[in-house]
PDB file of C-alpha atoms in Angstrom:
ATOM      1  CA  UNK O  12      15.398  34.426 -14.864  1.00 51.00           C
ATOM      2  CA  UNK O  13      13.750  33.615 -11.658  1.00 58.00           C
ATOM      3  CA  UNK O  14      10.628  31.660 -11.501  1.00 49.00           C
ATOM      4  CA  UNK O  15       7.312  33.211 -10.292  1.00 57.00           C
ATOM      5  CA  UNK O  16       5.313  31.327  -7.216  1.00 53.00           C
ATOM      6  CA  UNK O  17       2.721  29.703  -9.736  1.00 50.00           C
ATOM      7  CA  UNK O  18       5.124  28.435 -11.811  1.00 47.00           C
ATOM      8  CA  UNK O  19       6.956  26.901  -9.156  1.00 43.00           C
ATOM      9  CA  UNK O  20       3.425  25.380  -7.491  1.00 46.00           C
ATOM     10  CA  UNK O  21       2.782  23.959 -10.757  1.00 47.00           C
ATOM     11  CA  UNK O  22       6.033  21.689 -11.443  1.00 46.00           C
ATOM     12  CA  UNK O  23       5.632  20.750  -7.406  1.00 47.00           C
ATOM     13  CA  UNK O  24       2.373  19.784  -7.944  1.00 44.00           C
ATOM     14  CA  UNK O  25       3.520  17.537 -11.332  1.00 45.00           C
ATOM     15  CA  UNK O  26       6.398  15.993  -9.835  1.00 42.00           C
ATOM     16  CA  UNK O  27       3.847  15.172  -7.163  1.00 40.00           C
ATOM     17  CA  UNK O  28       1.366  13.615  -9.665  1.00 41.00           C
ATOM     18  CA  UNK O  29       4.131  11.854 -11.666  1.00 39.00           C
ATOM     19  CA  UNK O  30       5.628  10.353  -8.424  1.00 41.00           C
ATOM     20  CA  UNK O  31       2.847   9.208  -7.276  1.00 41.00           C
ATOM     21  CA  UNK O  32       2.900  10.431  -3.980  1.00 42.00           C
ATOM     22  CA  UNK O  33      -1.554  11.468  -3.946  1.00 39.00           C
ATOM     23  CA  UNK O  34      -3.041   8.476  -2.683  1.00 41.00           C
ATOM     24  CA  UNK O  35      -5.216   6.296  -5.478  1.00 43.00           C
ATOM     25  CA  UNK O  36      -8.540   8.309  -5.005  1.00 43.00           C
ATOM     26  CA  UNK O  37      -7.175  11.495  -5.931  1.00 42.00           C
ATOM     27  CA  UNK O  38      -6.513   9.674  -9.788  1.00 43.00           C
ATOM     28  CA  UNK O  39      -9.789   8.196 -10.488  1.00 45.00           C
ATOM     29  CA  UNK O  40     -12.412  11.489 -10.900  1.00 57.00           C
ATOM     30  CA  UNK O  41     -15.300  10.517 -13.425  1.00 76.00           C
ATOM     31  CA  UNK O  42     -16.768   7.025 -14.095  1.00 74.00           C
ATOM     32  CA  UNK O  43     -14.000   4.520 -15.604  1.00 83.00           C
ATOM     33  CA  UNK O  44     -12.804   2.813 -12.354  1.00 80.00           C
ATOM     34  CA  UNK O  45     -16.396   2.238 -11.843  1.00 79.00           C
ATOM     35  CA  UNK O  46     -18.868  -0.879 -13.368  1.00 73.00           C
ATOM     36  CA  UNK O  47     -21.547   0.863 -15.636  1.00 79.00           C
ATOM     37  CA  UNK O  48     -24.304  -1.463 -13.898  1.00 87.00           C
ATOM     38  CA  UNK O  49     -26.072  -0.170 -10.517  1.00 87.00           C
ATOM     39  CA  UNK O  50     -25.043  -1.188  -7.414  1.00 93.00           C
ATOM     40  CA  UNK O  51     -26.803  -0.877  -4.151  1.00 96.00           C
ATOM     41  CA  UNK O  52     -25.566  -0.919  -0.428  1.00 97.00           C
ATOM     42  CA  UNK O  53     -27.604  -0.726   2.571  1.00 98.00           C
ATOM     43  CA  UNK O  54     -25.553   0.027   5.946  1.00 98.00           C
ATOM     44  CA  UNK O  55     -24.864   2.341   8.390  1.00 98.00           C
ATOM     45  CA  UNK O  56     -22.543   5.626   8.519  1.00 98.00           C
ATOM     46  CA  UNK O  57     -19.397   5.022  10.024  1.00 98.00           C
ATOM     47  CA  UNK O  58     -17.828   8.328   8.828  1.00 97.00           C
ATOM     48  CA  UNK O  59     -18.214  11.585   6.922  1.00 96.00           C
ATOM     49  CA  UNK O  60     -16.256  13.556   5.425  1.00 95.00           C
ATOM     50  CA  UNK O  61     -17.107  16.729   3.394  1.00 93.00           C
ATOM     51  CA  UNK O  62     -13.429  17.748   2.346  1.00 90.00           C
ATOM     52  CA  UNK O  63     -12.454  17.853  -1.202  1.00 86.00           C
ATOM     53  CA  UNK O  64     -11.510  16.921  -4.247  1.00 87.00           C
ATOM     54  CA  UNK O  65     -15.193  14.906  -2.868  1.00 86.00           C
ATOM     55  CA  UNK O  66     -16.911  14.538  -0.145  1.00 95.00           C
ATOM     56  CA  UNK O  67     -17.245  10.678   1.451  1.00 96.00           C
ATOM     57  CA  UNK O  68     -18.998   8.063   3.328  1.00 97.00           C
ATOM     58  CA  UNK O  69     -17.719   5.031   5.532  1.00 98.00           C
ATOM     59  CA  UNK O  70     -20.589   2.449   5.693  1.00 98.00           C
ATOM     60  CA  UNK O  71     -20.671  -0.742   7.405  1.00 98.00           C
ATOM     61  CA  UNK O  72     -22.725  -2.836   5.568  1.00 98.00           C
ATOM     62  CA  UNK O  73     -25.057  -5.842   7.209  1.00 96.00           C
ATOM     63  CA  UNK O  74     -21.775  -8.580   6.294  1.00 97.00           C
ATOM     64  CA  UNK O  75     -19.523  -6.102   8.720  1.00 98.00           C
ATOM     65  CA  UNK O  76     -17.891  -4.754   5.216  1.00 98.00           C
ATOM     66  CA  UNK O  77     -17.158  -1.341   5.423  1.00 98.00           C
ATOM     67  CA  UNK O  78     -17.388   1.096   2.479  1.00 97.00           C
ATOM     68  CA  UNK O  79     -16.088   4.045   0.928  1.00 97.00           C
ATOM     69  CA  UNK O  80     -18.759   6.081  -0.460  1.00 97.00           C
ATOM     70  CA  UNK O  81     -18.097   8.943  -3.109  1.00 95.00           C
ATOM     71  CA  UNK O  82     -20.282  11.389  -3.561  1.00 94.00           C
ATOM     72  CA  UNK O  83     -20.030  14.618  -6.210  1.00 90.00           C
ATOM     73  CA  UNK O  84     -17.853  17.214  -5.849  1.00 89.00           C
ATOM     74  CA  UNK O  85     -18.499  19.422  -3.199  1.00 91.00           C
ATOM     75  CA  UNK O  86     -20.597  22.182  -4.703  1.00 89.00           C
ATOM     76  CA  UNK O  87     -22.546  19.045  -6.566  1.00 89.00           C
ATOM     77  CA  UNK O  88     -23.207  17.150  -3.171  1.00 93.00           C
ATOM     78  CA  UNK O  89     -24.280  20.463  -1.449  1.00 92.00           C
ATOM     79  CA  UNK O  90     -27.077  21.234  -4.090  1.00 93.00           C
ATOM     80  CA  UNK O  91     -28.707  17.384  -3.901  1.00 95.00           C
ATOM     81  CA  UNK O  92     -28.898  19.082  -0.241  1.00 96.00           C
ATOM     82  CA  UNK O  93     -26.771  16.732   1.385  1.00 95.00           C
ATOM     83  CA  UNK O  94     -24.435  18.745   4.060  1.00 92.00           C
ATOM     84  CA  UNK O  95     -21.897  17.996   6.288  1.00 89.00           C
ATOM     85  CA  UNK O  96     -25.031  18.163   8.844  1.00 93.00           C
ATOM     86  CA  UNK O  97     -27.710  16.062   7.443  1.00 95.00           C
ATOM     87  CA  UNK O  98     -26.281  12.988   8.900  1.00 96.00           C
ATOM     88  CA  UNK O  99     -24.134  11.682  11.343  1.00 97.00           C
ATOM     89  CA  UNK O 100     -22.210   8.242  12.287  1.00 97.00           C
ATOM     90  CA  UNK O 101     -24.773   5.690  12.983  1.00 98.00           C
ATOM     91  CA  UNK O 102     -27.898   6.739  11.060  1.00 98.00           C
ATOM     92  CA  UNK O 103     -29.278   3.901   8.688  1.00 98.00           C
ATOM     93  CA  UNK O 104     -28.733   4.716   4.513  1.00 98.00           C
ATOM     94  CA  UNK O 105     -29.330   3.323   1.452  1.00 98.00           C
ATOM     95  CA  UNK O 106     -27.039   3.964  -1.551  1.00 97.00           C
ATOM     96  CA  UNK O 107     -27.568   3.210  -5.243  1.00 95.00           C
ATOM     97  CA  UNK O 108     -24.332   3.882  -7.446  1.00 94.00           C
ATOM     98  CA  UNK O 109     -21.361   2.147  -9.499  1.00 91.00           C
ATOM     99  CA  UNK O 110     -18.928  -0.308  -7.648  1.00 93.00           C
ATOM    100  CA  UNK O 111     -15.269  -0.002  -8.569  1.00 92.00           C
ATOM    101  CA  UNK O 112     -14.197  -2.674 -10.902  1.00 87.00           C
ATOM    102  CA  UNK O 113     -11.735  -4.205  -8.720  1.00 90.00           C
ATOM    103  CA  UNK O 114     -14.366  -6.263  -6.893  1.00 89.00           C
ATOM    104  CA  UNK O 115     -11.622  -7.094  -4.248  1.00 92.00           C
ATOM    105  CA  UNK O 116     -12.115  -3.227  -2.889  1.00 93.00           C
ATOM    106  CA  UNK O 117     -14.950  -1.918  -1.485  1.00 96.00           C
ATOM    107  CA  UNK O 118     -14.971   1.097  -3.038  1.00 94.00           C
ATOM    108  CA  UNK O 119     -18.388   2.628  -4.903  1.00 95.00           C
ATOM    109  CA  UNK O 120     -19.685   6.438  -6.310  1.00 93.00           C
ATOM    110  CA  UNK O 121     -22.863   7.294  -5.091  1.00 94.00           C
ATOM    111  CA  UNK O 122     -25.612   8.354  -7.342  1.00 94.00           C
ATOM    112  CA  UNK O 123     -28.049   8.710  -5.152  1.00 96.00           C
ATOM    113  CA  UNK O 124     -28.094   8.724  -1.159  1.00 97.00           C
ATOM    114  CA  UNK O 125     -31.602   8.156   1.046  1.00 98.00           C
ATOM    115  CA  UNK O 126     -31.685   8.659   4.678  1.00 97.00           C
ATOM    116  CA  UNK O 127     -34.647   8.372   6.919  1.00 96.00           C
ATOM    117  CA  UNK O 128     -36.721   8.857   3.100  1.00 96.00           C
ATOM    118  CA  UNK O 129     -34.935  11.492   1.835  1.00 97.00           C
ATOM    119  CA  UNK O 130     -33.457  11.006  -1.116  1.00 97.00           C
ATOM    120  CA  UNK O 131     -30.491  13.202  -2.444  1.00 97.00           C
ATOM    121  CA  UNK O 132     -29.171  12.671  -5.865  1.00 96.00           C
ATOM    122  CA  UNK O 133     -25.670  13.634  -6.885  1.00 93.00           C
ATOM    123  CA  UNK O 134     -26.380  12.115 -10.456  1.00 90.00           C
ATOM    124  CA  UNK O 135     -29.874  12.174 -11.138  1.00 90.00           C
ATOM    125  CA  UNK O 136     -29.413  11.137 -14.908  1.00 88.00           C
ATOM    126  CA  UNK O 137     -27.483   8.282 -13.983  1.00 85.00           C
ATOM    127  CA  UNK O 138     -30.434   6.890 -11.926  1.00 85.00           C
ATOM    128  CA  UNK O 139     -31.792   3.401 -13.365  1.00 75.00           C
ATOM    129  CA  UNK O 140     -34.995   3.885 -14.932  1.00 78.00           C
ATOM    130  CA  UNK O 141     -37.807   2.008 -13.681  1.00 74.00           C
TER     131      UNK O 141
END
């Protein structure tokens, strides 16, 4: 018996998952790669991207570090009404988040994003409490 397209698509896509041919970010969705205290980066935006599985940020912090930002999933980051459009490379922002636990990579999830004031939240019950 032959085997129908989504059947094939799924063993491709396991044998791609148990070879591990995805890079590293495509395996850590959710919170456990990430410290549970907040972390917060102030820099500017080196690069966007809006593509899934979730949108990102490159930003060079004050040391020269550069960072890679995740934000929510794509229909999560558009309704804290952040777009692909609302900033570009070189605009100032602040981020408040989690850090990854390896502290050797520079590597955080965004909570909450502020540019020029605005503030857009991709996890506003995660935010610290004051």
């Amino acid at each position: 018996m032959p085997f129908r397209p989504a059947t094939l698509a799924a063993l491709g896509l396991g044998l791609i998952l148990t070879a591990g041919i995805l890079p590293p970010a495509a395996a850590h969705h959710g919170w456990s790669w990430a410290e549970s205290e907040p972390f917060e980066l102030t820099g500017t935006i080196e690069r966007i991207s809006m593509a899934p599985p979730h949108p990102t940020l490159h930003v060079k912090a004050a040391d020269g570090t550069v960072w890679q930002v995740d934000l929510g999933n794509p229909n999560q980051t558009a309704r804290s009404g952040f777009t692909g459009e609302t900033a570009k490379p070189g605009d100032a922002i602040r981020v408040i988040g989690n850090r990854a636990l390896d502290k050797k990579a520079s590597h955080m999830k965004a909570v909450r994003i502020t540019l020029a004031g605005q503030n857009y939240d991709m996890y506003p019950e995660r935010l610290p409490k004051p």
